[in-house]
Short mmCIF file of N, CA and C in Angstrom, two decimals:
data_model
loop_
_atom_site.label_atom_id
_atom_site.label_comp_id
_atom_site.label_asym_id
_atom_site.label_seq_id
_atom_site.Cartn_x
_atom_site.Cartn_y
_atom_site.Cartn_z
N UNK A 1 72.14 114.52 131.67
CA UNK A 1 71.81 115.44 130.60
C UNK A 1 73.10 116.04 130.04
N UNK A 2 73.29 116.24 128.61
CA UNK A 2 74.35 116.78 128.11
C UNK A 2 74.19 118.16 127.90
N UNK A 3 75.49 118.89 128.29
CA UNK A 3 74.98 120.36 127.86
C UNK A 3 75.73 120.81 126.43
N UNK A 4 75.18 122.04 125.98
CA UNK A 4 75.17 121.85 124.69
C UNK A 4 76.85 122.30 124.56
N UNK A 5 77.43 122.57 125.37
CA UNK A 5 79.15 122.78 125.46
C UNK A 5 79.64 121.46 125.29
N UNK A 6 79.52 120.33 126.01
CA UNK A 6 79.74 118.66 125.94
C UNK A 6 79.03 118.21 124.52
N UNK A 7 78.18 118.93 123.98
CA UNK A 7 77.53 118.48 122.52
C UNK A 7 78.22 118.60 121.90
N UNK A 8 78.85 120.56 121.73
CA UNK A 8 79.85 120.42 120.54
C UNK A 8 81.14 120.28 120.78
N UNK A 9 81.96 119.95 122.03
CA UNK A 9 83.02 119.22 121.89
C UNK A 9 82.78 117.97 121.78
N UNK A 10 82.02 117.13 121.54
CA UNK A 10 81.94 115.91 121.57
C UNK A 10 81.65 115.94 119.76
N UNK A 11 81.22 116.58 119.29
CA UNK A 11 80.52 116.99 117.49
C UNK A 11 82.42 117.45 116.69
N UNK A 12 83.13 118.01 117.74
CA UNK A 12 83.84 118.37 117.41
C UNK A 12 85.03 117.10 116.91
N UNK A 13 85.32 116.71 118.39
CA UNK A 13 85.92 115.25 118.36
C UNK A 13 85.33 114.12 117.29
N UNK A 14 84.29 113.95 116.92
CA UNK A 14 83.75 113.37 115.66
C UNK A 14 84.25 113.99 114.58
N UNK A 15 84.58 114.82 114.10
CA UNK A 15 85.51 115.25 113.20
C UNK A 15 86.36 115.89 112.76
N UNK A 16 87.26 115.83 114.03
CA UNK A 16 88.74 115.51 113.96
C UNK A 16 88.97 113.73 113.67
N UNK A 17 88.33 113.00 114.33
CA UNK A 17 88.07 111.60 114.65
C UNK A 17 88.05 111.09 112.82
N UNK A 18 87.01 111.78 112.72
CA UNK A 18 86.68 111.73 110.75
C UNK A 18 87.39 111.93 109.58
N UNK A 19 88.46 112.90 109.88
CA UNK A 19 89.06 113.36 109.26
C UNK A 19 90.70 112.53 109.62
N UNK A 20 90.53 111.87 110.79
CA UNK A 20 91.70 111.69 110.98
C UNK A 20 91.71 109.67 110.67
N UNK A 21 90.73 109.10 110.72
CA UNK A 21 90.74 107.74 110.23
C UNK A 21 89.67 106.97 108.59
N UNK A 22 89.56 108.37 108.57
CA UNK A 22 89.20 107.77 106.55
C UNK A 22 87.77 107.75 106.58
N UNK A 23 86.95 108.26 107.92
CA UNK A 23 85.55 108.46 107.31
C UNK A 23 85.06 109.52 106.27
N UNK A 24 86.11 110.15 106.60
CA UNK A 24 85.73 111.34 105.41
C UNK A 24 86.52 111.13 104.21
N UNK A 25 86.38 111.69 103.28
CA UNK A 25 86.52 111.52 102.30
C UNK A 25 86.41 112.14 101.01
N UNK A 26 87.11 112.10 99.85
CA UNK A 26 86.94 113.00 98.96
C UNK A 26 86.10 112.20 97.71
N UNK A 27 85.18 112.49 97.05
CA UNK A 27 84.75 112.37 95.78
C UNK A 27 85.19 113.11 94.95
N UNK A 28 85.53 112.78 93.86
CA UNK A 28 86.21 113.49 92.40
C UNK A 28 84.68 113.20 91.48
N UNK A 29 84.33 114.34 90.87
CA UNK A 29 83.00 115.03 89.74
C UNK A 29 83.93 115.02 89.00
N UNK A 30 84.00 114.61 87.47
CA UNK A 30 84.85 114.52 86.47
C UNK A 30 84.14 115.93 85.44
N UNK A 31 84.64 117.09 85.62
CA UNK A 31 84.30 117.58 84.24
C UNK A 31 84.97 117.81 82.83
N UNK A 32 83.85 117.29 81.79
CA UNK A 32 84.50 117.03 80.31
C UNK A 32 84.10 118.18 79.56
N UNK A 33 84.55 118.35 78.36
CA UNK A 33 83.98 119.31 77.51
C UNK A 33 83.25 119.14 76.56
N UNK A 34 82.24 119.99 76.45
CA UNK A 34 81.11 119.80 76.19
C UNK A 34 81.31 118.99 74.19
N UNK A 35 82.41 119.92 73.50
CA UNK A 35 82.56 119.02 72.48
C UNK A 35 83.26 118.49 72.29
N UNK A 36 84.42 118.26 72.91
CA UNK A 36 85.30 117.11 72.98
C UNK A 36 84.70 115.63 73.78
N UNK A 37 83.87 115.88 74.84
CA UNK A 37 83.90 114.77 75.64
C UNK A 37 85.03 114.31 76.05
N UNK A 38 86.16 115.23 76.41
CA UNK A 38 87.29 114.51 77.13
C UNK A 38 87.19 114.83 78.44
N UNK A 39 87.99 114.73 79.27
CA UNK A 39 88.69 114.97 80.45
C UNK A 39 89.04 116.18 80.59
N UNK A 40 88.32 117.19 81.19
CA UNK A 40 89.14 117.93 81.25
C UNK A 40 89.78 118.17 82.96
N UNK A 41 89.05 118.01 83.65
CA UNK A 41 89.67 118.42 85.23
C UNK A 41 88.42 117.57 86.04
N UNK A 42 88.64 117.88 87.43
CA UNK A 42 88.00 117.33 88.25
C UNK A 42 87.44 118.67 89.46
N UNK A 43 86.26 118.21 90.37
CA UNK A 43 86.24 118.80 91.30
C UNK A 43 86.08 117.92 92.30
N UNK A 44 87.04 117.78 93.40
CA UNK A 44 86.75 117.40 94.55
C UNK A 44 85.86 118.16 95.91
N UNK A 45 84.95 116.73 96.28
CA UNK A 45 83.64 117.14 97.23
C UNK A 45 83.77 116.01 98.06
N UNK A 46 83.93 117.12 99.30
CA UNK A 46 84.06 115.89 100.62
C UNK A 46 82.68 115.06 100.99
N UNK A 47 82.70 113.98 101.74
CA UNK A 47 81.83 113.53 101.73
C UNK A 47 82.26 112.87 103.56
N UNK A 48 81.16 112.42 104.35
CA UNK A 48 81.42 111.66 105.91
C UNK A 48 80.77 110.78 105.61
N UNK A 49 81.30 109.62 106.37
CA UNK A 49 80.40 108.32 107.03
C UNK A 49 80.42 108.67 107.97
N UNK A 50 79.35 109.40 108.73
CA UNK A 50 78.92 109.30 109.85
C UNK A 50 78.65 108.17 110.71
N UNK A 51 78.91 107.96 111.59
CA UNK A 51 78.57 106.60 112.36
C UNK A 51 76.95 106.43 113.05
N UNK A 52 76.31 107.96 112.86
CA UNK A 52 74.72 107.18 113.30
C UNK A 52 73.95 108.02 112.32
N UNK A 53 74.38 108.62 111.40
CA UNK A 53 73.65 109.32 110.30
C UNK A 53 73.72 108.94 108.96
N UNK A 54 74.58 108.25 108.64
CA UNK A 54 74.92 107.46 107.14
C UNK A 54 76.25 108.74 106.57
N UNK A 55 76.09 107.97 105.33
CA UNK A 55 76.85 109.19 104.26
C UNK A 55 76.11 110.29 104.18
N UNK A 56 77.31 111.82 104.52
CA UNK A 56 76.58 112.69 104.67
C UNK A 56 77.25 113.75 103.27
N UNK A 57 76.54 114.99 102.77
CA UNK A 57 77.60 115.45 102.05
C UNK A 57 78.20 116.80 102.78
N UNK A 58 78.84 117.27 101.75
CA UNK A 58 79.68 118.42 102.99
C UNK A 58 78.65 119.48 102.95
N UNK A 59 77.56 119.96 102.26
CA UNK A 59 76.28 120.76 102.52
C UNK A 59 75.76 120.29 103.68
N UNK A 60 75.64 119.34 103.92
CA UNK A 60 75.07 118.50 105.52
C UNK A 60 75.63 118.83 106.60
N UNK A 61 77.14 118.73 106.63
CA UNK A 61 78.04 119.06 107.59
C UNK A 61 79.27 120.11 107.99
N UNK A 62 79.15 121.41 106.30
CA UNK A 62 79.70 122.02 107.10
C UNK A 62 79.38 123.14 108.04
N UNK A 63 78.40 123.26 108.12
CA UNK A 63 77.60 123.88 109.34
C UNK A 63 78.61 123.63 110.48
N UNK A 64 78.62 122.42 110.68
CA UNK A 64 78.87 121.35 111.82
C UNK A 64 80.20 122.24 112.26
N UNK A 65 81.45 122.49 111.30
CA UNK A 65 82.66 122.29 110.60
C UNK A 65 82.62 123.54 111.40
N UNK A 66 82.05 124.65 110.69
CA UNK A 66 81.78 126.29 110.99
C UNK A 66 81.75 126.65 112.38
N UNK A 67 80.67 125.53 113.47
CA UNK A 67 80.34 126.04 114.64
C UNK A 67 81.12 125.07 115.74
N UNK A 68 82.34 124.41 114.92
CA UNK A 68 83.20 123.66 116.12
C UNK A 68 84.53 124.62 115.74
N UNK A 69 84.56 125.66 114.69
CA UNK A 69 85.69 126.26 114.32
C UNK A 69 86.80 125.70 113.84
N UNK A 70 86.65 124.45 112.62
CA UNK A 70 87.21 123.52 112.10
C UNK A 70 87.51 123.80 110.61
N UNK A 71 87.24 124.96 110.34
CA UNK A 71 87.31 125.37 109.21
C UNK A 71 88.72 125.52 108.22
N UNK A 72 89.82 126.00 108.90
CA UNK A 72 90.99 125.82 108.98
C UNK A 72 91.57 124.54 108.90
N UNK A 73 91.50 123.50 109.66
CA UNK A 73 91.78 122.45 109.66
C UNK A 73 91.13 121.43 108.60
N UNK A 74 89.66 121.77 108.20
CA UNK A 74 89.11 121.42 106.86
C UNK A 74 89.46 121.54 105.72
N UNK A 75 89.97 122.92 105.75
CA UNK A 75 90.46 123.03 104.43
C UNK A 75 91.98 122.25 104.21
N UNK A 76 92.71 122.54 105.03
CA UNK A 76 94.09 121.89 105.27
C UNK A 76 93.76 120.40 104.88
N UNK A 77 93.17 119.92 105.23
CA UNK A 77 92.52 118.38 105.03
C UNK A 77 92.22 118.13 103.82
N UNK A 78 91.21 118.79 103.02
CA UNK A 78 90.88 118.95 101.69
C UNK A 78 92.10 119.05 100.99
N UNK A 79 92.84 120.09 101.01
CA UNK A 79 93.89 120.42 100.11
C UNK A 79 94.94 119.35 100.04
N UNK A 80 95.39 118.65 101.56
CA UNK A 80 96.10 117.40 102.00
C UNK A 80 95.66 116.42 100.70
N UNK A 81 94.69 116.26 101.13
CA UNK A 81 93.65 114.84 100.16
C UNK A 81 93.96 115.14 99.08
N UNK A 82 93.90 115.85 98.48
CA UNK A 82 93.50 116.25 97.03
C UNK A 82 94.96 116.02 96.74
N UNK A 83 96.21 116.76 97.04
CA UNK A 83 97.28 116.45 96.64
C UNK A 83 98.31 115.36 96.68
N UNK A 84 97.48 113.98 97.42
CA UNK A 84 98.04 112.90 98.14
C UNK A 84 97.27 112.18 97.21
N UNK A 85 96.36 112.30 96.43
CA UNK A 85 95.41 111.55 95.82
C UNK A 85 96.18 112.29 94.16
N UNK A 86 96.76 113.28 93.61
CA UNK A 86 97.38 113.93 92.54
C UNK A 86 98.75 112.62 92.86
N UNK A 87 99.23 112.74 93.80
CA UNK A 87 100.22 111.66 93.87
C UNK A 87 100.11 110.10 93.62
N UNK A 88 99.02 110.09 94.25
CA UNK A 88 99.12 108.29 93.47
C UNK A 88 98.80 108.27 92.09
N UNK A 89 97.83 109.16 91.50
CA UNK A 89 97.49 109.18 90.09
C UNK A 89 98.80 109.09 89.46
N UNK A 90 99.65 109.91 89.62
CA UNK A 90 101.37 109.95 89.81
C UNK A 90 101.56 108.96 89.47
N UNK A 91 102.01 108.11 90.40
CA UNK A 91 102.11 107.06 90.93
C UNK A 91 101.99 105.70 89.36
N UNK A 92 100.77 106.21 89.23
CA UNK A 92 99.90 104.93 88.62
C UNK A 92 100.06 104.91 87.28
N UNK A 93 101.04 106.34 87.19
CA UNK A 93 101.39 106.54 85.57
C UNK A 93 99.81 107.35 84.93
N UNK A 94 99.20 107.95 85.66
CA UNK A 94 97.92 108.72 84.85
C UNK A 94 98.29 110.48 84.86
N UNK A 95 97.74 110.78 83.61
CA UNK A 95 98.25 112.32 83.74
C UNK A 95 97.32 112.94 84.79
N UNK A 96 97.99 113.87 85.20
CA UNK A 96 97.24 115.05 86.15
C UNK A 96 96.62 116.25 85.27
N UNK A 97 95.28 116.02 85.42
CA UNK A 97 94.18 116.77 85.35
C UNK A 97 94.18 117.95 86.68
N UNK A 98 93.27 119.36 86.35
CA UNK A 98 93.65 119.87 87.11
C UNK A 98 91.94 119.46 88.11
N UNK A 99 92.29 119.75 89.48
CA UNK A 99 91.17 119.25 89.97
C UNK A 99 91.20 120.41 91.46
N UNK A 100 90.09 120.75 91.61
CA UNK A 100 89.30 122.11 91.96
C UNK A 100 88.85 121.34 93.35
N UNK A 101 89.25 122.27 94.52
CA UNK A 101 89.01 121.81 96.12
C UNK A 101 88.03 123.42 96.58
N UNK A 102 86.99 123.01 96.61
CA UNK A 102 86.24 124.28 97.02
C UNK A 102 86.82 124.89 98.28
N UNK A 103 86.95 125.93 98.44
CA UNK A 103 86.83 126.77 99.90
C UNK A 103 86.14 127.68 99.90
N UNK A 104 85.56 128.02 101.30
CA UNK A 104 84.67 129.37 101.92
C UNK A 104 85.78 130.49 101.65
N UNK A 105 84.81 131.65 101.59
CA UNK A 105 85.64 132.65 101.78
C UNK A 105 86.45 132.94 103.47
N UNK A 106 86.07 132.44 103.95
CA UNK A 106 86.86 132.11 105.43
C UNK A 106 87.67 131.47 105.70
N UNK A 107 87.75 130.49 104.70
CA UNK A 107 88.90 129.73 104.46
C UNK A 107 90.16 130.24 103.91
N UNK A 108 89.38 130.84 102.87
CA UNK A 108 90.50 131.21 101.47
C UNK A 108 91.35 132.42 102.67
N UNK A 109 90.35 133.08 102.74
CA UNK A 109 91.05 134.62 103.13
C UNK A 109 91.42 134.14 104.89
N UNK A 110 91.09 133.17 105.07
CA UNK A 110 91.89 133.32 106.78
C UNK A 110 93.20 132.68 107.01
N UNK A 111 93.56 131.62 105.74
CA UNK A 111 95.05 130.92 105.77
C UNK A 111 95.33 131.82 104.93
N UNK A 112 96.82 131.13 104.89
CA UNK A 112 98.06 131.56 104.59
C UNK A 112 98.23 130.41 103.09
N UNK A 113 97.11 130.53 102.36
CA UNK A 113 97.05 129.37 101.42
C UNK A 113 98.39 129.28 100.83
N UNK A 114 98.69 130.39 100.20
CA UNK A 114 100.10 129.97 99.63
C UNK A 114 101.41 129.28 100.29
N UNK A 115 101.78 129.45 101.21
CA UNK A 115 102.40 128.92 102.40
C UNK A 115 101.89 127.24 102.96
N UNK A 116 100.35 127.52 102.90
CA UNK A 116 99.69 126.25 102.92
C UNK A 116 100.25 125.14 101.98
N UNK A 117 99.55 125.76 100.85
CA UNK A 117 100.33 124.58 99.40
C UNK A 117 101.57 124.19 99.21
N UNK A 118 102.61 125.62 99.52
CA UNK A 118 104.14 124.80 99.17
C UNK A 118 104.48 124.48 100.14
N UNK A 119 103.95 124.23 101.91
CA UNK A 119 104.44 123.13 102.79
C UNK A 119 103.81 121.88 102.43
N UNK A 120 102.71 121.94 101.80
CA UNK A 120 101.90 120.49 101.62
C UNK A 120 102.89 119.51 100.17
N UNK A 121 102.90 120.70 99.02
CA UNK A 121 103.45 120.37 98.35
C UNK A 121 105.04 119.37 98.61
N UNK A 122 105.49 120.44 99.37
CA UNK A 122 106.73 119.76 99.77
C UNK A 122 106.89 118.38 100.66
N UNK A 123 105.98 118.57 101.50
CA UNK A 123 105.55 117.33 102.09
C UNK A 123 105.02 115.98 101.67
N UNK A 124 104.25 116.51 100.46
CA UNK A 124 103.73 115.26 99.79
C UNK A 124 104.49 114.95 98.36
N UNK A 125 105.67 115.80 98.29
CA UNK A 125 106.45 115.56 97.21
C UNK A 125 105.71 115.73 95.71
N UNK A 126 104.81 116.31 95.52
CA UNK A 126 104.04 116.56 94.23
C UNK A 126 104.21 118.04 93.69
N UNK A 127 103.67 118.29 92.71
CA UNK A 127 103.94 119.96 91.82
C UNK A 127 102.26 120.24 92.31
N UNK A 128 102.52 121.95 92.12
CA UNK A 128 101.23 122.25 92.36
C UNK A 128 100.27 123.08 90.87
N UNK A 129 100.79 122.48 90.24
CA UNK A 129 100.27 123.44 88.67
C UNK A 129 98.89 122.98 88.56
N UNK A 130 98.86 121.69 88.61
CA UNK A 130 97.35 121.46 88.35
C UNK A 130 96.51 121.46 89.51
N UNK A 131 96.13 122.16 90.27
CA UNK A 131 95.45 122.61 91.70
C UNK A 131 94.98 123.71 91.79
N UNK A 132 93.58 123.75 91.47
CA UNK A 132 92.67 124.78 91.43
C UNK A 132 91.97 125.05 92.84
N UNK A 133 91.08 125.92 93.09
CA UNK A 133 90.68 126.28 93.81
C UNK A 133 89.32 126.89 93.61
N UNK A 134 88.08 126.04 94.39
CA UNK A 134 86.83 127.40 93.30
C UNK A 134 86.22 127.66 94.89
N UNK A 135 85.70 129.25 94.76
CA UNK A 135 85.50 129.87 95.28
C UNK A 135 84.28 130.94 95.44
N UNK A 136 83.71 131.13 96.57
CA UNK A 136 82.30 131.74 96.07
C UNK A 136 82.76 133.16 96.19
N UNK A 137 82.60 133.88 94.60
CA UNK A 137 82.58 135.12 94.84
C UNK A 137 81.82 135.58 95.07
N UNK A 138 80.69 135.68 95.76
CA UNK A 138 79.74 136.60 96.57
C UNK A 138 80.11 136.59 98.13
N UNK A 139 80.51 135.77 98.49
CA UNK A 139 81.12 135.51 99.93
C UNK A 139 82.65 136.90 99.92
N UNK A 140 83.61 136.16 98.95
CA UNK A 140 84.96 136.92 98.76
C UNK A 140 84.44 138.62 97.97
N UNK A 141 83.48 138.89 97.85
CA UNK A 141 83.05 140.05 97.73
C UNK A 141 83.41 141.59 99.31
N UNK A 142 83.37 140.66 100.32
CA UNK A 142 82.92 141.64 101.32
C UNK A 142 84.63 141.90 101.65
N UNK A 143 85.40 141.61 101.16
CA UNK A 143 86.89 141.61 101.33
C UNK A 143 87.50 141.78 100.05
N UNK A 144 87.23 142.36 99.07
CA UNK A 144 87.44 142.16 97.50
C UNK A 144 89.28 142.19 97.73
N UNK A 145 89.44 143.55 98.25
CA UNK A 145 91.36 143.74 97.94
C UNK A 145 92.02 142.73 98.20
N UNK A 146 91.76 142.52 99.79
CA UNK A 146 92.53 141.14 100.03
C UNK A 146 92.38 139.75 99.43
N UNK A 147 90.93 139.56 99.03
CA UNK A 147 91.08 138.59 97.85
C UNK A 147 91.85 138.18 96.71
N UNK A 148 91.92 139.45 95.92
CA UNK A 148 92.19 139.62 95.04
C UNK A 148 93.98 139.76 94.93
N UNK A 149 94.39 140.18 96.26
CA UNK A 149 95.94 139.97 97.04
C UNK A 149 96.06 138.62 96.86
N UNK A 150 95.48 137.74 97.46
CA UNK A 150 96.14 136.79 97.50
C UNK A 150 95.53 135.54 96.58
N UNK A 151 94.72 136.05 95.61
CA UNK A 151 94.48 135.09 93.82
C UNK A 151 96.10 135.40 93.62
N UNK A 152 96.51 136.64 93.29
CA UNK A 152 97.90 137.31 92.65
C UNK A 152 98.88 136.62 93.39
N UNK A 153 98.95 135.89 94.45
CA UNK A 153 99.59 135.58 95.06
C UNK A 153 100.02 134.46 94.72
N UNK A 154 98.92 133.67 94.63
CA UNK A 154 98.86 132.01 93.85
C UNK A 154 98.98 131.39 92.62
#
């Protein structure tokens, strides 16, 4: 019998495991404007191949994320992706659109985002101008100052 301590380190190890060999993954939502119909930016939304559940979306799993205390390391991941994926577009000769990596308010307000971005930045050799961030303000409500510290920050 497994106990539910061996459940979620074992739930846990599934995604680190996920995150660390390409089951997870980012989808890009293209949003255009409404009278132009161009391009205007993107939002990236993680997505898992689970190995006995199928494709899951991140409404499915970050529960999962929350109660292995992976939240930190999620977002780091997200933001990773997103700016490694701004780089090949790079790369490929396509302009950079700005493109939007959701975070919890637990996220936002528990890193050191700014610090976050210009080590990632630097690491992945890319600019960070077009890198949004959307955010639930009803969550970032119960902390407004420090929120609002560190938007000014970014």
């Amino acid at each position: 019998m497994v106990s539910g301590r061996e459940l979620k380190e074992s739930t846990r190890q599934s995604i680190i495991d996920a995150m660390n060999n390409g089951a997870l993954w980012l989808v890009h939502q293209s949003i255009v404007g409404s009278k132009t119909r161009a391009l205007q930016s993107f939002e990236a939304f993680a997505r898992w191949r689970h190995p006995s559940k199928g494709e899951l979306t991140a409404r499915e799993f970050l529960p999962l994320i929350e109660q292995c205390h992976l939240t930190t390391q999620f977002a780091e991941w997200s933001i990773r992706s997103v700016l490694q994926q701004g780089k090949l577009w790079t790369r490929q000769g396509l302009p950079l659109v700005p493109v939007s990596v959701n975070l919890s308010a637990k996220q936002f307000l528990g890193l050191d985002i700014v610090g976050l971005c210009a080590s990632l930045a630097r690491e992945i050799d890319v600019g960070l101008e077009w890198l949004r961030f959307d955010l639930d303000e009803v969550a970032l409500h119960a902390d407004l100052q420090r929120a609002v510290d560190k938007i000014a920050s970014l």
